[in-house]
Coordinates of C-alpha atoms in Angstrom, one line a residue:
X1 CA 57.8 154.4 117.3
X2 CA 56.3 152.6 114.3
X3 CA 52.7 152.8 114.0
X4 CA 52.0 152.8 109.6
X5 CA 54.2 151.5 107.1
X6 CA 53.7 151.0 103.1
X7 CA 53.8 147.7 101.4
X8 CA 52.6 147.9 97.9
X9 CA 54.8 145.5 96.5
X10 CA 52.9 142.0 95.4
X11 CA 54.8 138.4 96.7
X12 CA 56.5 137.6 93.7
X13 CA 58.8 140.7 93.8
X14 CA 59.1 140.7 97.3
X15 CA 60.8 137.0 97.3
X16 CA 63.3 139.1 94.9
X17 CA 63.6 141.6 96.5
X18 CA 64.3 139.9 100.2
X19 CA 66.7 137.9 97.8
X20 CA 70.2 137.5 99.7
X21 CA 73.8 135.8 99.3
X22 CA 74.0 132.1 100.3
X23 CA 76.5 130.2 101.5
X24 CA 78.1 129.6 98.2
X25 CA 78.2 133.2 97.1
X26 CA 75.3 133.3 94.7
X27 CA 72.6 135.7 95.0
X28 CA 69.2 133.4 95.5
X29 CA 65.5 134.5 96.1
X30 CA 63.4 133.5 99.0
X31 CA 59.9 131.7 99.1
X32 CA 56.7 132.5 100.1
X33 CA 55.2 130.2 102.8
X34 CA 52.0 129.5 103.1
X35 CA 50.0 131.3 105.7
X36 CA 46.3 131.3 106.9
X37 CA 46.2 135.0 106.8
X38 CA 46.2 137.2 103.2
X39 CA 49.0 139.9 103.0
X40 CA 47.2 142.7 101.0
X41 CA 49.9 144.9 99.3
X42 CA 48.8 148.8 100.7
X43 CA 50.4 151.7 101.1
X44 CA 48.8 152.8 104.5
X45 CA 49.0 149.8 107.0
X46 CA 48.2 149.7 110.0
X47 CA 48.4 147.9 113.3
X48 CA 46.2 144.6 113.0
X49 CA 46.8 144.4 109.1
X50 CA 49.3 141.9 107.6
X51 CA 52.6 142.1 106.7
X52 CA 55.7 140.4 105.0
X53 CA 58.2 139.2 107.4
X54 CA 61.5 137.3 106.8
X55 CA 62.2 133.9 108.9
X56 CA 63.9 130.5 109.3
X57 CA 62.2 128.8 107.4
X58 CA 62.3 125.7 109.8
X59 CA 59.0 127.6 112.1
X60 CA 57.4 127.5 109.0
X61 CA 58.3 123.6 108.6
X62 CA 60.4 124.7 105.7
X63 CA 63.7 123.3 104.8
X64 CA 65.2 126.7 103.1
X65 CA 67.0 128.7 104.9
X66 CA 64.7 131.8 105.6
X67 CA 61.5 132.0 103.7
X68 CA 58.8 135.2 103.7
X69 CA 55.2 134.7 106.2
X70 CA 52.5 137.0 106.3
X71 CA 52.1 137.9 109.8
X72 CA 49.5 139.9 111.5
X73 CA 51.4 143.1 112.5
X74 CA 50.8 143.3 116.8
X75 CA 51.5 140.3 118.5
X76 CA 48.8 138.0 120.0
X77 CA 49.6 137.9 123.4
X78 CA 49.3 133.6 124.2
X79 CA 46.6 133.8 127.0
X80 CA 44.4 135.8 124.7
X81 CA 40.7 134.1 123.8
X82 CA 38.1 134.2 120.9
X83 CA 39.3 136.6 117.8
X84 CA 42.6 136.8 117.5
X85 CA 41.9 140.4 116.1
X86 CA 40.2 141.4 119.1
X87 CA 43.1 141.7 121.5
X88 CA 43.3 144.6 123.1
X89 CA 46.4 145.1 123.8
X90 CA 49.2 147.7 121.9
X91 CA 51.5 145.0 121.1
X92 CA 52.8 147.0 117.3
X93 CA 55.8 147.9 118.9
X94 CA 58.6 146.6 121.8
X95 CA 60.8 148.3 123.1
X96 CA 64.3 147.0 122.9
X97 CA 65.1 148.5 126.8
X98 CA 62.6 146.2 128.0
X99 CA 62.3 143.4 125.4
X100 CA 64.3 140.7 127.5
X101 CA 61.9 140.8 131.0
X102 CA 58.2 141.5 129.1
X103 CA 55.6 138.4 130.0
X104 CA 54.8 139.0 126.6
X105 CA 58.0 139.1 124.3
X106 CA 60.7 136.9 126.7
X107 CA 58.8 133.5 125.5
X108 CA 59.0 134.1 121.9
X109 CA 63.1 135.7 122.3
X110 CA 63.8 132.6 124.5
X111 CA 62.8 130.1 121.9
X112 CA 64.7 131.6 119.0
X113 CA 61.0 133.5 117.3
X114 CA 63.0 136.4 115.3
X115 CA 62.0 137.8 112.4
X116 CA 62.6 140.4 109.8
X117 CA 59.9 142.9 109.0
X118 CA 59.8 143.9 105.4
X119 CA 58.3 147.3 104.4
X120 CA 59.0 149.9 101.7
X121 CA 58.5 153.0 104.5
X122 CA 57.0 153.9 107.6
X123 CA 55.0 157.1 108.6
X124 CA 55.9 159.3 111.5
X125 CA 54.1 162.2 112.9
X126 CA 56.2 165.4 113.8
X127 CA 54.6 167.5 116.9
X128 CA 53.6 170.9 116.5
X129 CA 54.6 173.8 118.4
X130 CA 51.5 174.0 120.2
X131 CA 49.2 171.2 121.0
X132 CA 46.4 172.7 118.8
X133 CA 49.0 172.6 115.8
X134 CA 48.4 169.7 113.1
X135 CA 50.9 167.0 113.5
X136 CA 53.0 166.6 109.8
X137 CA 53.4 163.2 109.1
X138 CA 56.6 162.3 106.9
X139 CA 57.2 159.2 104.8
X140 CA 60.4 157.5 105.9
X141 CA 62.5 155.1 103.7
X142 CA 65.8 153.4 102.3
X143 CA 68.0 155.7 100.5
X144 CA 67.7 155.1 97.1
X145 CA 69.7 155.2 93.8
X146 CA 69.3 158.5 91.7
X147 CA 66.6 157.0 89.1
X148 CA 64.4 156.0 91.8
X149 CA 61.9 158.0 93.4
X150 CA 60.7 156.6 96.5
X151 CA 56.7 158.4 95.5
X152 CA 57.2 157.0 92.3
X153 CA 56.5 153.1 91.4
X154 CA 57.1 153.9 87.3
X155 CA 60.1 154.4 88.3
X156 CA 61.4 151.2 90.1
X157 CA 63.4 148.3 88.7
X158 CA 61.8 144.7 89.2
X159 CA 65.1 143.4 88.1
X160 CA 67.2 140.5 89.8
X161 CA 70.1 138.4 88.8
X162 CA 72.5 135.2 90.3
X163 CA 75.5 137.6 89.7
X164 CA 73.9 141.2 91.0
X165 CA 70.9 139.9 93.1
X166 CA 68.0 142.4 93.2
X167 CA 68.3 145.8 91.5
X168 CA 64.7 147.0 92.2
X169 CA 63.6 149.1 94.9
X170 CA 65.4 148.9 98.3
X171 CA 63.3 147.6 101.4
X172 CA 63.1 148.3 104.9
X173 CA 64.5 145.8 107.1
X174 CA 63.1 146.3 110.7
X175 CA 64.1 143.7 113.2
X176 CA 61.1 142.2 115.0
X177 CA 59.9 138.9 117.6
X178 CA 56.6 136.7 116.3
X179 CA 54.5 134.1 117.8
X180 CA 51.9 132.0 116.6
X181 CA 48.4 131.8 117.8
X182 CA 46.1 128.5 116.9
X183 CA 42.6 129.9 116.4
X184 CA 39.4 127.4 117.5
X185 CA 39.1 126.8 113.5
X186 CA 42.3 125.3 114.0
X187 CA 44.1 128.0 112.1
X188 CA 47.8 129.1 112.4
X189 CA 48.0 132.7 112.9
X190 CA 51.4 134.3 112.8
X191 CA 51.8 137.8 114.3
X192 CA 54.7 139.9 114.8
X193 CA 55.9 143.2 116.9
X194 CA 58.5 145.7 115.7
X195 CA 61.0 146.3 117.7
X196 CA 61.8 150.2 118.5
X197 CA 65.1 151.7 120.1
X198 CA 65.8 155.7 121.1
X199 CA 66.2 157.8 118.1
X200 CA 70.0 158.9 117.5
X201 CA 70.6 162.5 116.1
X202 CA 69.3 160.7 112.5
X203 CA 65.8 160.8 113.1
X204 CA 65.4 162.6 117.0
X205 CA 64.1 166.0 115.4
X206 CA 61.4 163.8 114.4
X207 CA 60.4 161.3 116.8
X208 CA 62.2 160.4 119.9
X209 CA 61.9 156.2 119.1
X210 CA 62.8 154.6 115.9
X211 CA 62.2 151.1 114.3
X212 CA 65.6 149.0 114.4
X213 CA 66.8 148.7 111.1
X214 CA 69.0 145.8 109.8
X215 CA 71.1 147.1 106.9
X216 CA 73.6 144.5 106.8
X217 CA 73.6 140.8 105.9
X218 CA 75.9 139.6 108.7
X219 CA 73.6 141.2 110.7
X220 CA 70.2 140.2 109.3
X221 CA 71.6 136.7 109.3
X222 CA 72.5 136.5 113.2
X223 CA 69.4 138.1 114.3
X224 CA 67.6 135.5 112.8
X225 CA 69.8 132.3 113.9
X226 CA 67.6 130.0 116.2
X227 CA 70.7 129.3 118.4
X228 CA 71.4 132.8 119.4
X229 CA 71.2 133.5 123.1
X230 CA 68.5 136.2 124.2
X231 CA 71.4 137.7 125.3
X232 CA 73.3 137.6 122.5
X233 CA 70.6 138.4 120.6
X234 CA 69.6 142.1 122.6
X235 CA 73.9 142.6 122.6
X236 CA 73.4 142.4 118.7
X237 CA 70.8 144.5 118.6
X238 CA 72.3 147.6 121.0
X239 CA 75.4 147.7 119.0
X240 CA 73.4 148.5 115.3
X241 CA 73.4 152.2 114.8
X242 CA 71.9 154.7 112.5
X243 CA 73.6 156.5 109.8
X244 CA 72.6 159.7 107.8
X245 CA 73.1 157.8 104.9
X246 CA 70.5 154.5 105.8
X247 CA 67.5 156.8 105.1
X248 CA 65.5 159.6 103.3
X249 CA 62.5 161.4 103.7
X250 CA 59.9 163.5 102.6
X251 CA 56.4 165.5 104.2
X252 CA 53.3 163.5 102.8
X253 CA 49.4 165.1 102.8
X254 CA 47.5 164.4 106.1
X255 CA 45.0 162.3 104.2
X256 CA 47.4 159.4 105.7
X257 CA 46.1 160.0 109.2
X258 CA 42.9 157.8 108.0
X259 CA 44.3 154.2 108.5
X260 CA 41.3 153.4 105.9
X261 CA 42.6 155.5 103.1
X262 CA 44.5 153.5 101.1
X263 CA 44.8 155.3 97.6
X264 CA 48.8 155.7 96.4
X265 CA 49.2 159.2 97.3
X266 CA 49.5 158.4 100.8
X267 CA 53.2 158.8 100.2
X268 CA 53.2 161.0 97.4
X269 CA 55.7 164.3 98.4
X270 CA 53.6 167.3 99.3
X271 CA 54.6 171.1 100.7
X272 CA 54.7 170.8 104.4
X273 CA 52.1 172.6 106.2
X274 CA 53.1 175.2 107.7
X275 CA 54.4 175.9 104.0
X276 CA 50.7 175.3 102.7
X277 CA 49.2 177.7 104.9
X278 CA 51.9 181.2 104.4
X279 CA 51.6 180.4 100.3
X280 CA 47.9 180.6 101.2
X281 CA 48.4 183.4 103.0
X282 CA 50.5 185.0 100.4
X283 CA 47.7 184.8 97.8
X284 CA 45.3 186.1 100.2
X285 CA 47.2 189.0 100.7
X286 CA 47.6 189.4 96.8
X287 CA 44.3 188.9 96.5
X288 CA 42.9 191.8 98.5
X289 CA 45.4 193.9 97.1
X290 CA 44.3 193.1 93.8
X291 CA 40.8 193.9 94.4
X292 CA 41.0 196.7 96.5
X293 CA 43.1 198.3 93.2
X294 CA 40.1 197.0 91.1
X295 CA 37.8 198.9 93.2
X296 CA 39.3 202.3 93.2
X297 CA 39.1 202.1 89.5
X298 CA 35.6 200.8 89.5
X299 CA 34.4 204.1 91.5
X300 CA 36.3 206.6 89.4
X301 CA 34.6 204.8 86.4
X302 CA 31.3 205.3 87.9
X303 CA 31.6 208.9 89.0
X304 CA 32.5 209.9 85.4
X305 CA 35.0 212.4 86.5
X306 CA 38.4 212.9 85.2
X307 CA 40.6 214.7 87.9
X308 CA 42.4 216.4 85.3
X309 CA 39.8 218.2 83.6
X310 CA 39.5 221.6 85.2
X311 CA 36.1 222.7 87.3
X312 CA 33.3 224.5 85.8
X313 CA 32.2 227.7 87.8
X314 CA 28.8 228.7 87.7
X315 CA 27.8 232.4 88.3
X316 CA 25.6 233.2 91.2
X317 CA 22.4 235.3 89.8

């Protein structure tokens, strides 16, 4: 399951770093098409928000070969009336199992409407032992190179080249299905649905579904070819696997639970809570020590007796 990714990164990088190898071997960016929604870079997004997503560019009316569209992130379902935001249906994420025979998704899969969801990590909540126990949520996200911390914007590269392509900090890649929704203010509204698959030993401890990720170029590239059966599509799909080496993660504060708190600590790395609460513990238990110490010798202060002086006796008359 997917349900809150980060996106900080403004349009101009993104288009570098969605960059990719064409035909010819040279590394090339990608455009940004225009779109009648705003993608606002955040790094707590939720369901309903925008996001940057990576498609032919001929849905967009574009002749390059895959550009970037801000898409509303839960698909519209095509019967729905009034505000498009006011669907009320969970449409965030699909399931791959049952992708191909959905009302909802087979239309857009049947007439080629694949996309690439770009994010720089998604949020997942891990269970407690009990049900009264606070859920930890984790910030999941590309393995990165040694210099780059994943918390840590100062340290990310916005650096791209024709020979090396982009250098900066590695995306997400989730594979996802769109469809467009014409609004009575005869708006185009694009809006998109991740697609989810049963977590492999990678990620089960954490959450039993996981986005599908596409590493690979070959593979990012088929996915999104117009002329690719449904079936072949879904067969693509089943064979991608998870590796220990795809991802990294880290235990973030539970200020992220608030879809409206957007500050950039969202993802900053924090102690775990169950670790939180026995260092609290520990200094509790210092604490009382400490003072009942303090106490003993506040008493023996007050008293004004010194246990090693010896007792004076006084005569009875």
């Amino acid at each position: 399951m997917c349900g809150r990714v980060a996106c900080s990164l403004n349009p101009e990088t993104l288009c570098r770093a969605c960059g990719y190898e064409n035909a010819t071997g040279k590394q090339q960016t990608i455009s940004w098409t225009k779109s009648d929604i705003e993608y606002v870079p955040s790094t707590n997004i939720g369901p309903k928000d925008v996001l940057p997503c990576i498609v032919a560019g001929s849905h967009c009316g574009e002749e390059n070969e895959r550009v970037l569209c801000a898409m509303m992130w839960s698909m519209i379902p095509p019967w729905h009336e009034g505000d498009y935001r006011k669907h009320s249906l969970s449409t965030h994420n699909a399931r791959l199992e049952n992708i191909k025979n959905s009302k909802l998704y087979n239309s857009p899969l049947r007439n080629g409407q694949r996309c690439i969801i770009i994010c720089e990590g998604y949020y997942e909540w891990k269970a407690g032992k009990t049900k009264n126990d606070t859920k930890q949520p984790y910030y999941i996200y590309a393995n990165q190179r040694k210099e780059v911390e994943a918390d840590d914007p100062l340290t990310w590269k916005d650096k791209w080249s024709e020979q090396d392509g982009w250098q900066g900090f590695k995306v997400l890649k989730m594979a996802g299905i769109f469809n467009k929704f014409k609004t009575k203010e005869d708006k185009m509204i694009y809006s998109c649905t991740i697609i989810t698959t049963e977590a492999n030993s990678v990620l089960s401890w954490l959450h039993n579904r996981v986005p599908l990720f596409i590493n690979k170029e070959q593979d990012l590239r088929l996915w999104l070819n117009e002329e690719l059966s449904i079936d072949e599509a879904i067969d693509k799909l089943n064979k991608l696997t998870l590796s220990k080496d795809d991802l990294n993660w880290h235990t973030v504060s539970t200020r992220v639970n608030n879809v409206l708190y957007k500050n950039e600590d969202c993802r900053k790395k924090t102690k775990a809570i169950g670790e939180k609460k026995s260092n609290s513990t520990s200094f509790m238990a210092s604490w009382l020590k400490k003072g009942s110490a303090e106490s003993a010798k506040r008493k023996t202060t007050e008293t004004g007796k010194d246990d090693n002086r010896p007792t004076k006796i006084t005569k009875e008359n």
